[in-house]
mmCIF file of C-alpha atoms (C1' of nucleotides) in Angstrom:
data_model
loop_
_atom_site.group_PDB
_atom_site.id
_atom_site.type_symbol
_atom_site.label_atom_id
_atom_site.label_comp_id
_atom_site.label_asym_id
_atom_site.label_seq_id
_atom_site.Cartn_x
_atom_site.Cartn_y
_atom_site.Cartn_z
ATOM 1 C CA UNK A 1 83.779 86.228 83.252
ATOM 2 C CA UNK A 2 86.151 83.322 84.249
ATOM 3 C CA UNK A 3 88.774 81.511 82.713
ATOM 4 C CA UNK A 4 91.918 79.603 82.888
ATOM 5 C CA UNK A 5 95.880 79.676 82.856
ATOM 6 C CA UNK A 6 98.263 76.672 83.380
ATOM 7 C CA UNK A 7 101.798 76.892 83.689
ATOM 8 C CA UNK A 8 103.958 74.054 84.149
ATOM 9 C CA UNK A 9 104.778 72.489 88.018
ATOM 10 C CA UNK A 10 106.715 73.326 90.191
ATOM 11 C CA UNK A 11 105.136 76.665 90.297
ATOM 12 C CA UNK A 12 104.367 78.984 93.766
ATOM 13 C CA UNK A 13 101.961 81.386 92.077
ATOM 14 C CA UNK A 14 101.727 83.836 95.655
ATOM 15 C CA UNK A 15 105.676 83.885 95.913
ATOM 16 C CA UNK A 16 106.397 84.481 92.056
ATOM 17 C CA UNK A 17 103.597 87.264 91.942
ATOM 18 C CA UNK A 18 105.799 89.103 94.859
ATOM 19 C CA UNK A 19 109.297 88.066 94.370
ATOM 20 C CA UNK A 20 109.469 91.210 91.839
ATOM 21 C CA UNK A 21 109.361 94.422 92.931
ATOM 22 C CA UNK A 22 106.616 95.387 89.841
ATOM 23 C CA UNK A 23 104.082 94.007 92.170
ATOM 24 C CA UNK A 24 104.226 97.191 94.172
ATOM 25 C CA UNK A 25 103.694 99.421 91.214
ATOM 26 C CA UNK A 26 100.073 100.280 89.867
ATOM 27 C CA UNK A 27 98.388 98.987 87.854
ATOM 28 C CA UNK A 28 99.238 96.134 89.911
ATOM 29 C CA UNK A 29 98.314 94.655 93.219
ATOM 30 C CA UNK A 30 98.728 92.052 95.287
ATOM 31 C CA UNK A 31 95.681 91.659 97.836
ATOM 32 C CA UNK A 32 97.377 89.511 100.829
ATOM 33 C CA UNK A 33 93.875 88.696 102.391
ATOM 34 C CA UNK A 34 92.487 86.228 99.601
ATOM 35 C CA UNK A 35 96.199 85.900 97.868
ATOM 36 C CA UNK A 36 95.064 87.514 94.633
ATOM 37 C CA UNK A 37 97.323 88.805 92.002
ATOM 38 C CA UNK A 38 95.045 92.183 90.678
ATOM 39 C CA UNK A 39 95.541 94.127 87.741
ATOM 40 C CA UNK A 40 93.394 97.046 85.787
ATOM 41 C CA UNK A 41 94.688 96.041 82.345
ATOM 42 C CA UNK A 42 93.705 98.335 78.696
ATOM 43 C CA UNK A 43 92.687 96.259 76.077
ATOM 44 C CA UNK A 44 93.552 97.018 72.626
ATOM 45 C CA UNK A 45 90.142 97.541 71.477
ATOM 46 C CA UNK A 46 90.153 100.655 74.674
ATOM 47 C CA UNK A 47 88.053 97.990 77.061
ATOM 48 C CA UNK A 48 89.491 98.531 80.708
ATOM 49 C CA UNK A 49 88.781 96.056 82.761
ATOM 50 C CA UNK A 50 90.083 94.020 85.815
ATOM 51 C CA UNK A 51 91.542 90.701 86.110
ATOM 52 C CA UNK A 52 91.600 89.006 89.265
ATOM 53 C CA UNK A 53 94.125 85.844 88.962
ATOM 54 C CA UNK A 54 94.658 83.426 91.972
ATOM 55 C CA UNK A 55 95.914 79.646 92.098
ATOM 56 C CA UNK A 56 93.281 77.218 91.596
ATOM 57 C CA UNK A 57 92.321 75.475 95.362
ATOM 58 C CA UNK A 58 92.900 79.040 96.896
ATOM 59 C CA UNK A 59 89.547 80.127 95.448
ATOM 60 C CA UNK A 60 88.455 81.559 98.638
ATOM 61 C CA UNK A 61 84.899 82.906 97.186
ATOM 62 C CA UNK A 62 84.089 80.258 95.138
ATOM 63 C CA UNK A 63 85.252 77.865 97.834
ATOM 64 C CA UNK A 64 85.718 74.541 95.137
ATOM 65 C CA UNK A 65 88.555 73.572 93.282
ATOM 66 C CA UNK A 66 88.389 74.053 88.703
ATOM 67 C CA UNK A 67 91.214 71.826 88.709
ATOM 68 C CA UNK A 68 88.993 68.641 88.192
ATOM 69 C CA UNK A 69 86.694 70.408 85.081
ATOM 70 C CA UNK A 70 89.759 71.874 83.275
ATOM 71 C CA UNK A 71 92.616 69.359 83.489
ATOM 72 C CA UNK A 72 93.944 66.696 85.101
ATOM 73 C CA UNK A 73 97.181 66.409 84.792
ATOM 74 C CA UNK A 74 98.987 66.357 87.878
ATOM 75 C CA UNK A 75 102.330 68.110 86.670
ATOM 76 C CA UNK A 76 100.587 71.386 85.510
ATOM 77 C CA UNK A 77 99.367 74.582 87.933
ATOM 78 C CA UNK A 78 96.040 76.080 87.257
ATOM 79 C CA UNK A 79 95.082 79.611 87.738
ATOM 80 C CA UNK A 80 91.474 80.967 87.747
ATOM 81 C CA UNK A 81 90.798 84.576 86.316
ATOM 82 C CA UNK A 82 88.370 86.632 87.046
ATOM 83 C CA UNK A 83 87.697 89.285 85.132
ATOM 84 C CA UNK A 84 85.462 92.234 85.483
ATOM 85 C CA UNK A 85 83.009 93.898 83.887
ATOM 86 C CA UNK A 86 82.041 90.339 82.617
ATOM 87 C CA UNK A 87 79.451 91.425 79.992
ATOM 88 C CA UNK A 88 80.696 92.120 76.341
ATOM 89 C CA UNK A 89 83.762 90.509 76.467
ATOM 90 C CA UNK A 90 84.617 89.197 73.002
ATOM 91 C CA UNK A 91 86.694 86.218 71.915
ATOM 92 C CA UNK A 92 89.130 88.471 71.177
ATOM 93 C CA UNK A 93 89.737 90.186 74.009
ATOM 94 C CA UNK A 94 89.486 87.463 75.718
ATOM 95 C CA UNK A 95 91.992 85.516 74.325
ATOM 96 C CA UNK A 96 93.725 88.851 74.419
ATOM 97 C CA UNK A 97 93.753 89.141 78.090
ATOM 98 C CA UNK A 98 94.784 85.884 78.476
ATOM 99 C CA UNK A 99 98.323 86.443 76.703
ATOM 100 C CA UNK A 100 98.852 89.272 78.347
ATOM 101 C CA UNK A 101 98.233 87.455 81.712
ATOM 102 C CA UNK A 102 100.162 84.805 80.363
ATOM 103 C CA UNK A 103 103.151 87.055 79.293
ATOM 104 C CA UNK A 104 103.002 89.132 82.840
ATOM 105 C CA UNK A 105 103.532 85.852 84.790
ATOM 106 C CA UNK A 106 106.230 84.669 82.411
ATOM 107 C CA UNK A 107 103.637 81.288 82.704
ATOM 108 C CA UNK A 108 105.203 80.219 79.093
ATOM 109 C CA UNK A 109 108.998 80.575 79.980
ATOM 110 C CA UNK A 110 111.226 77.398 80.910
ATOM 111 C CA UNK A 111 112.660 77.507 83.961
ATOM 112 C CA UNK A 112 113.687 73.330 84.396
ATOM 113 C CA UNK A 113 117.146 74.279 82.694
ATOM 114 C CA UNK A 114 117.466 76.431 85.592
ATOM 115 C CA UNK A 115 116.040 74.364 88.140
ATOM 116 C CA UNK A 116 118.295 71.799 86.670
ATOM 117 C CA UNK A 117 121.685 73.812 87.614
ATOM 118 C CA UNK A 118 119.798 75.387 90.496
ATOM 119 C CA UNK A 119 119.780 71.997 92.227
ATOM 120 C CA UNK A 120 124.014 72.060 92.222
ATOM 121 C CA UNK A 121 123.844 74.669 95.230
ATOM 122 C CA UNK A 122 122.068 74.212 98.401
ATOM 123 C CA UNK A 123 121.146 77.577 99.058
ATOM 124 C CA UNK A 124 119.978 78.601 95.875
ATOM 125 C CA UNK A 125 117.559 75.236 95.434
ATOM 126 C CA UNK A 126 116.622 75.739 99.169
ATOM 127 C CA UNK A 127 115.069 79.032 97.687
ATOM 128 C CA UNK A 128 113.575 78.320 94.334
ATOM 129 C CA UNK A 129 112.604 74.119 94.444
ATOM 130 C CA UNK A 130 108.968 74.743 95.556
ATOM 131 C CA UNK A 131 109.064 76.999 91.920
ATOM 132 C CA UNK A 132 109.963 80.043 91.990
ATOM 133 C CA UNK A 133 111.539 82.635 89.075
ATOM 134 C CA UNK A 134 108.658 83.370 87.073
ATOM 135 C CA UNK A 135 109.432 87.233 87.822
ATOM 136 C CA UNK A 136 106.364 89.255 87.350
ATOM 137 C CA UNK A 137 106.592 91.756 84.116
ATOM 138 C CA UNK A 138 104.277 94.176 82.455
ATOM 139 C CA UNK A 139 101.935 93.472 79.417
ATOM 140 C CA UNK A 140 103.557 95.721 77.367
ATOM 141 C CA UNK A 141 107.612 96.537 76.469
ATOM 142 C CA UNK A 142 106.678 100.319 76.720
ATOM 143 C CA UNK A 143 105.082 99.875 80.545
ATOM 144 C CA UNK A 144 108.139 97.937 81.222
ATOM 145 C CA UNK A 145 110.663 100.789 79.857
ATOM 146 C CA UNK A 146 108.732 103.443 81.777
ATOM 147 C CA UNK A 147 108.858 101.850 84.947
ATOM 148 C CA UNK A 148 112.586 100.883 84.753
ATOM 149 C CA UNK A 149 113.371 104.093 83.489
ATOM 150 C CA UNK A 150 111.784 105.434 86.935
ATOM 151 C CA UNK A 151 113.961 103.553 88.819
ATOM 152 C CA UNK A 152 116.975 105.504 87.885
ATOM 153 C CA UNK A 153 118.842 107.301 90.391
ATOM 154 C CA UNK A 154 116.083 107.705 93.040
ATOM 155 C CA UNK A 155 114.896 105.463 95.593
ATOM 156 C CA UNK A 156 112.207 103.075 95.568
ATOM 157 C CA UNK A 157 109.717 105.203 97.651
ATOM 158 C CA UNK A 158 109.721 107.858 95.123
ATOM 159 C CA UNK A 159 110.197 105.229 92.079
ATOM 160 C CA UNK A 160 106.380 103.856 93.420
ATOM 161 C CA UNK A 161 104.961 107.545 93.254
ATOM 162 C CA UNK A 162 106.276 108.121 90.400
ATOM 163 C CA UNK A 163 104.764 105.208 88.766
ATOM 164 C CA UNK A 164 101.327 105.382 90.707
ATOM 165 C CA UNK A 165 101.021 109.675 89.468
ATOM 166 C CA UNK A 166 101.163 108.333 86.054
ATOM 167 C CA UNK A 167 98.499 105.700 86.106
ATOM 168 C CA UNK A 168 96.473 108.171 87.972
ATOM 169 C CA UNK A 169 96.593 110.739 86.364
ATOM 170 C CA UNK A 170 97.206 109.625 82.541
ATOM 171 C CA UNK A 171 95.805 105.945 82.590
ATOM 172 C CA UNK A 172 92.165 105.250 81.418
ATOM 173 C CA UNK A 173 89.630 104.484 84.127
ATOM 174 C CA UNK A 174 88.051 101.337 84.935
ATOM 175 C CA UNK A 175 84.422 101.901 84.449
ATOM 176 C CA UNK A 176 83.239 99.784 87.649
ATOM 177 C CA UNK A 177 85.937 101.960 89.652
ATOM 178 C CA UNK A 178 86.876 105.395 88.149
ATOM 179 C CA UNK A 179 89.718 105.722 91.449
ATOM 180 C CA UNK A 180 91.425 102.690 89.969
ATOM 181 C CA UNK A 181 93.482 102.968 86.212
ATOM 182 C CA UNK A 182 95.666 101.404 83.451
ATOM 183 C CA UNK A 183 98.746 102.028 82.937
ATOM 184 C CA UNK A 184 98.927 105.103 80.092
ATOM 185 C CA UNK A 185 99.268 103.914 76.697
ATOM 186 C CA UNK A 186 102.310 105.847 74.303
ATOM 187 C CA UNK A 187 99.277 107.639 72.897
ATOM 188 C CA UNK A 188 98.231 109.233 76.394
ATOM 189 C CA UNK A 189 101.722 109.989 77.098
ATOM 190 C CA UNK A 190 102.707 111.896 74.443
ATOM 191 C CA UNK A 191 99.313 113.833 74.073
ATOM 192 C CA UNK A 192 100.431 115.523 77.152
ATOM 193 C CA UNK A 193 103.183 118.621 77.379
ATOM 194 C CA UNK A 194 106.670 117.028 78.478
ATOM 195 C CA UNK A 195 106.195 119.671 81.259
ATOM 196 C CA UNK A 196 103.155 118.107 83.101
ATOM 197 C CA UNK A 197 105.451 114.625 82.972
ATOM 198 C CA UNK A 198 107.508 117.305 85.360
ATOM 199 C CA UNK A 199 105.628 119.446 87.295
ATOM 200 C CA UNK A 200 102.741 116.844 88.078
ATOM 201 C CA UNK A 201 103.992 113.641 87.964
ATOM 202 C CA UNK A 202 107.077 114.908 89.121
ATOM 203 C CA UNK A 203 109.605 112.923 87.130
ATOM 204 C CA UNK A 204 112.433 114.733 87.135
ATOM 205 C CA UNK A 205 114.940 114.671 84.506
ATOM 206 C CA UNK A 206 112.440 111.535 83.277
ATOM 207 C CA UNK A 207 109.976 113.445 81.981
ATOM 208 C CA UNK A 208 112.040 113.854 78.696
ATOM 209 C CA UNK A 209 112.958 110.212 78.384
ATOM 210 C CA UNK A 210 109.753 109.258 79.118
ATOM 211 C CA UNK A 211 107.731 111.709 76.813
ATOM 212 C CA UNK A 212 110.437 110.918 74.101
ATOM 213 C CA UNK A 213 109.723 107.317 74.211
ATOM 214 C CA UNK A 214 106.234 107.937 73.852
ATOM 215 C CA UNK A 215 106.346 110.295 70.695
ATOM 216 C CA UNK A 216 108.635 107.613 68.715
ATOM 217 C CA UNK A 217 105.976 104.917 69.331
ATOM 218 C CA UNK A 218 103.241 107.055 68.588
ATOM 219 C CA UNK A 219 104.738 108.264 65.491
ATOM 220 C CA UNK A 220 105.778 104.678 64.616
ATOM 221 C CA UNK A 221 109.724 105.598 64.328
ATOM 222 C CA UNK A 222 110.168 102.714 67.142
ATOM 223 C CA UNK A 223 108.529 99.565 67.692
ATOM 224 C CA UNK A 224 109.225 98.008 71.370
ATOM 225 C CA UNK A 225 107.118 95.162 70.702
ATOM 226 C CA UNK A 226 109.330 93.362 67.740
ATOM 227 C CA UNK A 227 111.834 93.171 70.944
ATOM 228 C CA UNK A 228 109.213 90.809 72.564
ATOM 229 C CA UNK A 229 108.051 88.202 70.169
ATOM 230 C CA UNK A 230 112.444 86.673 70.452
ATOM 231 C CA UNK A 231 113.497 87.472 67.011
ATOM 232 C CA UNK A 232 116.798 89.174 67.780
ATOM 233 C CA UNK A 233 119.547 88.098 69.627
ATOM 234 C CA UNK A 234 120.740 88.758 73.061
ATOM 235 C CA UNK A 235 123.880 91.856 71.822
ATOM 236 C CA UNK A 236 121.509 93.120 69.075
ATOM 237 C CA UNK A 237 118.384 92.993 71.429
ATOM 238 C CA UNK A 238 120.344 95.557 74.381
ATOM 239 C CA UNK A 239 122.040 97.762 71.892
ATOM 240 C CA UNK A 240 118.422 98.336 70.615
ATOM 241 C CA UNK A 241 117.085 98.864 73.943
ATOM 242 C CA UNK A 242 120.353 101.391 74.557
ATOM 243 C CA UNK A 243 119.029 103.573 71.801
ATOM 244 C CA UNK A 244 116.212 104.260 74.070
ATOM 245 C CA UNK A 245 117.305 107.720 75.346
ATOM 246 C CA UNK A 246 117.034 106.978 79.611
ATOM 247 C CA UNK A 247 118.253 103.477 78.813
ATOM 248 C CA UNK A 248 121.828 103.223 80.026
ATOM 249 C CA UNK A 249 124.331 99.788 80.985
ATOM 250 C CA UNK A 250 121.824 99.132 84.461
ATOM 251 C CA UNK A 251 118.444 99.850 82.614
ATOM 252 C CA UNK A 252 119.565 97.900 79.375
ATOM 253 C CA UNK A 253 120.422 94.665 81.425
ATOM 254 C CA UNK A 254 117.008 95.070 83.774
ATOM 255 C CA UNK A 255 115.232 94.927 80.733
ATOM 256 C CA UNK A 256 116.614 92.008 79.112
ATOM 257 C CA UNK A 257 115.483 89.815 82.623
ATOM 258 C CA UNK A 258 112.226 91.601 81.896
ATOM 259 C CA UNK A 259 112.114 89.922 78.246
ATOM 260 C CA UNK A 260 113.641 86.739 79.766
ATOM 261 C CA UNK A 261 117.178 87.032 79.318
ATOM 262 C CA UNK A 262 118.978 86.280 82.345
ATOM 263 C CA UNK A 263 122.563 86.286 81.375
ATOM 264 C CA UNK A 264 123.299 90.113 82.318
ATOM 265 C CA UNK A 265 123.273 91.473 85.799
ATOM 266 C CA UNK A 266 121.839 94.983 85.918
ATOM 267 C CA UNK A 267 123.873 96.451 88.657
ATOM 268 C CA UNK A 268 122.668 99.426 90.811
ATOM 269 C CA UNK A 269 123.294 100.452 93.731
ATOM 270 C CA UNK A 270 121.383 97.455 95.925
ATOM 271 C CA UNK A 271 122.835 94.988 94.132
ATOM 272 C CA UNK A 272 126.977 96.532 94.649
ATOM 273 C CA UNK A 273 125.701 97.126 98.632
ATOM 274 C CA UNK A 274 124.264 93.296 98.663
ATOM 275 C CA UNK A 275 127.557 91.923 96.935
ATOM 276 C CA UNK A 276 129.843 93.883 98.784
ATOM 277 C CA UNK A 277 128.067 93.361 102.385
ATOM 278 C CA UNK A 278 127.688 89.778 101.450
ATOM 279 C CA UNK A 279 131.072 88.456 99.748
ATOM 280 C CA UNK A 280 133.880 91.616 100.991
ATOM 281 C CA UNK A 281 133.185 92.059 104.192
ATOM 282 C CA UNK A 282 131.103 95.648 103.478
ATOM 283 C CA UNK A 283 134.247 96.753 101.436
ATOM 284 C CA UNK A 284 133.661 98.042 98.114
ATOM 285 C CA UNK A 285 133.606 95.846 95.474
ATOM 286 C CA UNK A 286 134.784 96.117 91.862
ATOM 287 C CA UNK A 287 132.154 95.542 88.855
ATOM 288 C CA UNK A 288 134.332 92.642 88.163
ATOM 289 C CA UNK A 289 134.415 91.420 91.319
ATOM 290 C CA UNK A 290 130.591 91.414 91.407
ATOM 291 C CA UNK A 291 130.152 89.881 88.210
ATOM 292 C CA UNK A 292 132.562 87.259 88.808
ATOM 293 C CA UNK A 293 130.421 86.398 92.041
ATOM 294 C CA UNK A 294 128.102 84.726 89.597
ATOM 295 C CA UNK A 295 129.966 84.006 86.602
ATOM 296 C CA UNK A 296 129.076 80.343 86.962
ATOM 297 C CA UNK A 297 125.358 80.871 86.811
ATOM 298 C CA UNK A 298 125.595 81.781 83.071
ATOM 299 C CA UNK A 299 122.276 81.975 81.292
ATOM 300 C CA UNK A 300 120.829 82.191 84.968
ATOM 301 C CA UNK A 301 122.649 84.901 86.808
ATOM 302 C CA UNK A 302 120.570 87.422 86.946
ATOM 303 C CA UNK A 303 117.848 84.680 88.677
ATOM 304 C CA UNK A 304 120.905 83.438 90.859
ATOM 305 C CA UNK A 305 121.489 86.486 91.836
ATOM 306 C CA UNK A 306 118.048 87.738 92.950
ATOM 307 C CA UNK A 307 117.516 84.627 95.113
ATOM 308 C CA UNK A 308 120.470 84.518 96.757
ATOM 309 C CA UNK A 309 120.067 88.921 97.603
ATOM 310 C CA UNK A 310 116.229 88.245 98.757
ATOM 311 C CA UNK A 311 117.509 85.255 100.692
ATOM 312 C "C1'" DT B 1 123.189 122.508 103.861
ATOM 313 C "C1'" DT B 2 124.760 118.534 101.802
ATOM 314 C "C1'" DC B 3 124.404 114.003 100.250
ATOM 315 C "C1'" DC B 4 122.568 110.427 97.511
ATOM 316 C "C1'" DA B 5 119.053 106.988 95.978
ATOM 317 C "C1'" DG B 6 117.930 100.098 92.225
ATOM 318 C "C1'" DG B 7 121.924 106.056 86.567
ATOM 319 C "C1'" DG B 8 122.301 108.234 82.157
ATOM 320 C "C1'" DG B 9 123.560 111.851 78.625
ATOM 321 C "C1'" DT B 10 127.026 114.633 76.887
ATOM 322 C "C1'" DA B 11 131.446 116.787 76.040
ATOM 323 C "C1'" DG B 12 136.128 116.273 75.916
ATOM 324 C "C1'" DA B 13 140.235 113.614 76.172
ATOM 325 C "C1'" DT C 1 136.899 103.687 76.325
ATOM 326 C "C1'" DC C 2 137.187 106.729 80.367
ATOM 327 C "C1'" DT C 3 136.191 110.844 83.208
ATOM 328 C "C1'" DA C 4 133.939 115.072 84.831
ATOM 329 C "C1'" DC C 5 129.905 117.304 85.098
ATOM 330 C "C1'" DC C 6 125.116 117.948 84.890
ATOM 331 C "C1'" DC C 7 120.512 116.303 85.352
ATOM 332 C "C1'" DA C 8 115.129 116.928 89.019
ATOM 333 C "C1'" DT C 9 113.268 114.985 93.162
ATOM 334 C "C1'" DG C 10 112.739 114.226 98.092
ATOM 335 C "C1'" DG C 11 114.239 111.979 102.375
ATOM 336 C "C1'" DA C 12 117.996 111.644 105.773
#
DNA sequence: TTCCAGGGGTAGA
DNA sequence: TCTACCCATGGA
């Protein structure tokens, strides 16, 4: 089955899919060869399937362009997805794939206030004009926690084993390709003892946090995805996400990017070497002293920020 | 062996 | 609010 995304112009579909380190964690993929964005996504109904998503005029297999049949107007992006197994897909999950796509590219977020202040530096417009920003997220709050949560106090090496020992060995199976999975759902989490989380996905002190998590969703004493659909504000949306138990200052700011937010740097480790190597000479700089680096940016920071440290 | 990596919880002040 | 200490894991 086939269908279509747009997202506003300028966009740079291949860049924004890998700007973000999420790309490297399963259930998603980038495949470089045919500049695909991949992902083995769980359906509410329990369907697992696989979406395929690439910008329209890259379509490599199909070798024509959809822009002409599905819209014309020359200041929107399309993106074809393919998704697979193509039989019995309903409406419904169709249309449910399709926000979840939509939500994992951020395709619905307005970035021309940023591009707007973004064109006031040279450097920063140098990086982000062609349209970059749209940071790629998970489809789900929960995935999102999880996966930030495993980047505390480790490195990235082990945060992407982490991550891929979970979907492998929790996450439902796609059908056409029983080595591939979803990402665990709170259900599959918490059906399993805390001390598997340890001793076989080898989390670490995690394993709590993370089984924790999972238990409260399943036993409906939290509810991550009222944090998604912009309700609360900013303050009241990260001291919700600080009750999270493994959700600290860094992991509380990462998430609010995550949900769009990009007022509040999440600093860690890379980003007080990148400041410090960058703007003090390799001395040690004050929290501060980082923050005040991009004080100006305001509502964009944390995207000022990134662009200028992946520079 | 020791340190520390895209930190956070807790106790105690 | 701040500090000291502890928390698994694995690579350097």
């Amino acid at each position: 089955m086939r269908l279509h995304l747009t997202t506003s112009k300028p966009y740079d579909f291949a860049a924004s899919v890998q700007d973000y380190g999420w790309i490297d964690l399963a259930p998603c993929q980038w495949l470089e060869d045919v500049q695909t964005f991949q992902r083995i996504e769980r359906l509410s109904t329990g369907k697992v399937v696989k979406a395929r998503v690439i910008a329209d005029g890259n379509d490599l297999a199909n070798g024509t362009s959809d822009q002409a049949a599905h819209n014309l107007n020359p200041g929107v992006v399309t993106l074809v997805v393919q998704v697979e197994p193509a039989e019995e897909i309903t409406a419904g999950e169709r249309a449910e794939i399709e926000a979840n796509l939509s939500w994992m590219l951020r395709l619905d977020e307005d970035l021309e206030p940023f591009y707007q202040q973004a064109q006031n530096s040279l450097w920063l417009w140098s990086q982000v004009k062609n349209g970059r920003g749209r940071l790629l997220r998970s489809s789900t709050l929960f995935e999102d926690v999880v996966k930030t949560i495993c980047t505390t106090n480790t490195t990235w090496r082990q945060t992407k084993g982490m991550v891929a020992r979970l979907v492998d060995l929790l996450g439902s199976p796609f059908p056409l390709d029983p080595s591939l999975h979803a990402f665990p759902t709170p259900i599959q989490i918490a059906a399993v003892d805390p001390s598997f989380l340890q001793e076989e996905v080898r989390l670490g002190y995690r394993s709590a946090y993370v089984h924790r998590l999972a238990q409260e969703i399943v036993s409906g004493k939290r509810d991550l995805e009222v944090l998604c659909n912009g309700n609360l504000t900013t303050p009241e949306l990260k001291i919700e996400l600080k009750t999270i138990k493994g959700v600290g200052e860094y992991a509380a700011n990462n998430l609010l990017m995550l949900l769009g937010t990009y007022s509040h740097l999440a600093l860690d480790s890379e980003m007080r070497a990148f400041v410090s190597e960058r703007y003090f000479d390799g001395r040690p700089a004050a929290d501060a002293d980082i923050l005040s680096i991009y004080e100006a940016w305001d509502s964009w920071r944390y995207l000022a920020y990134w662009f200028d440290s992946i520079a």
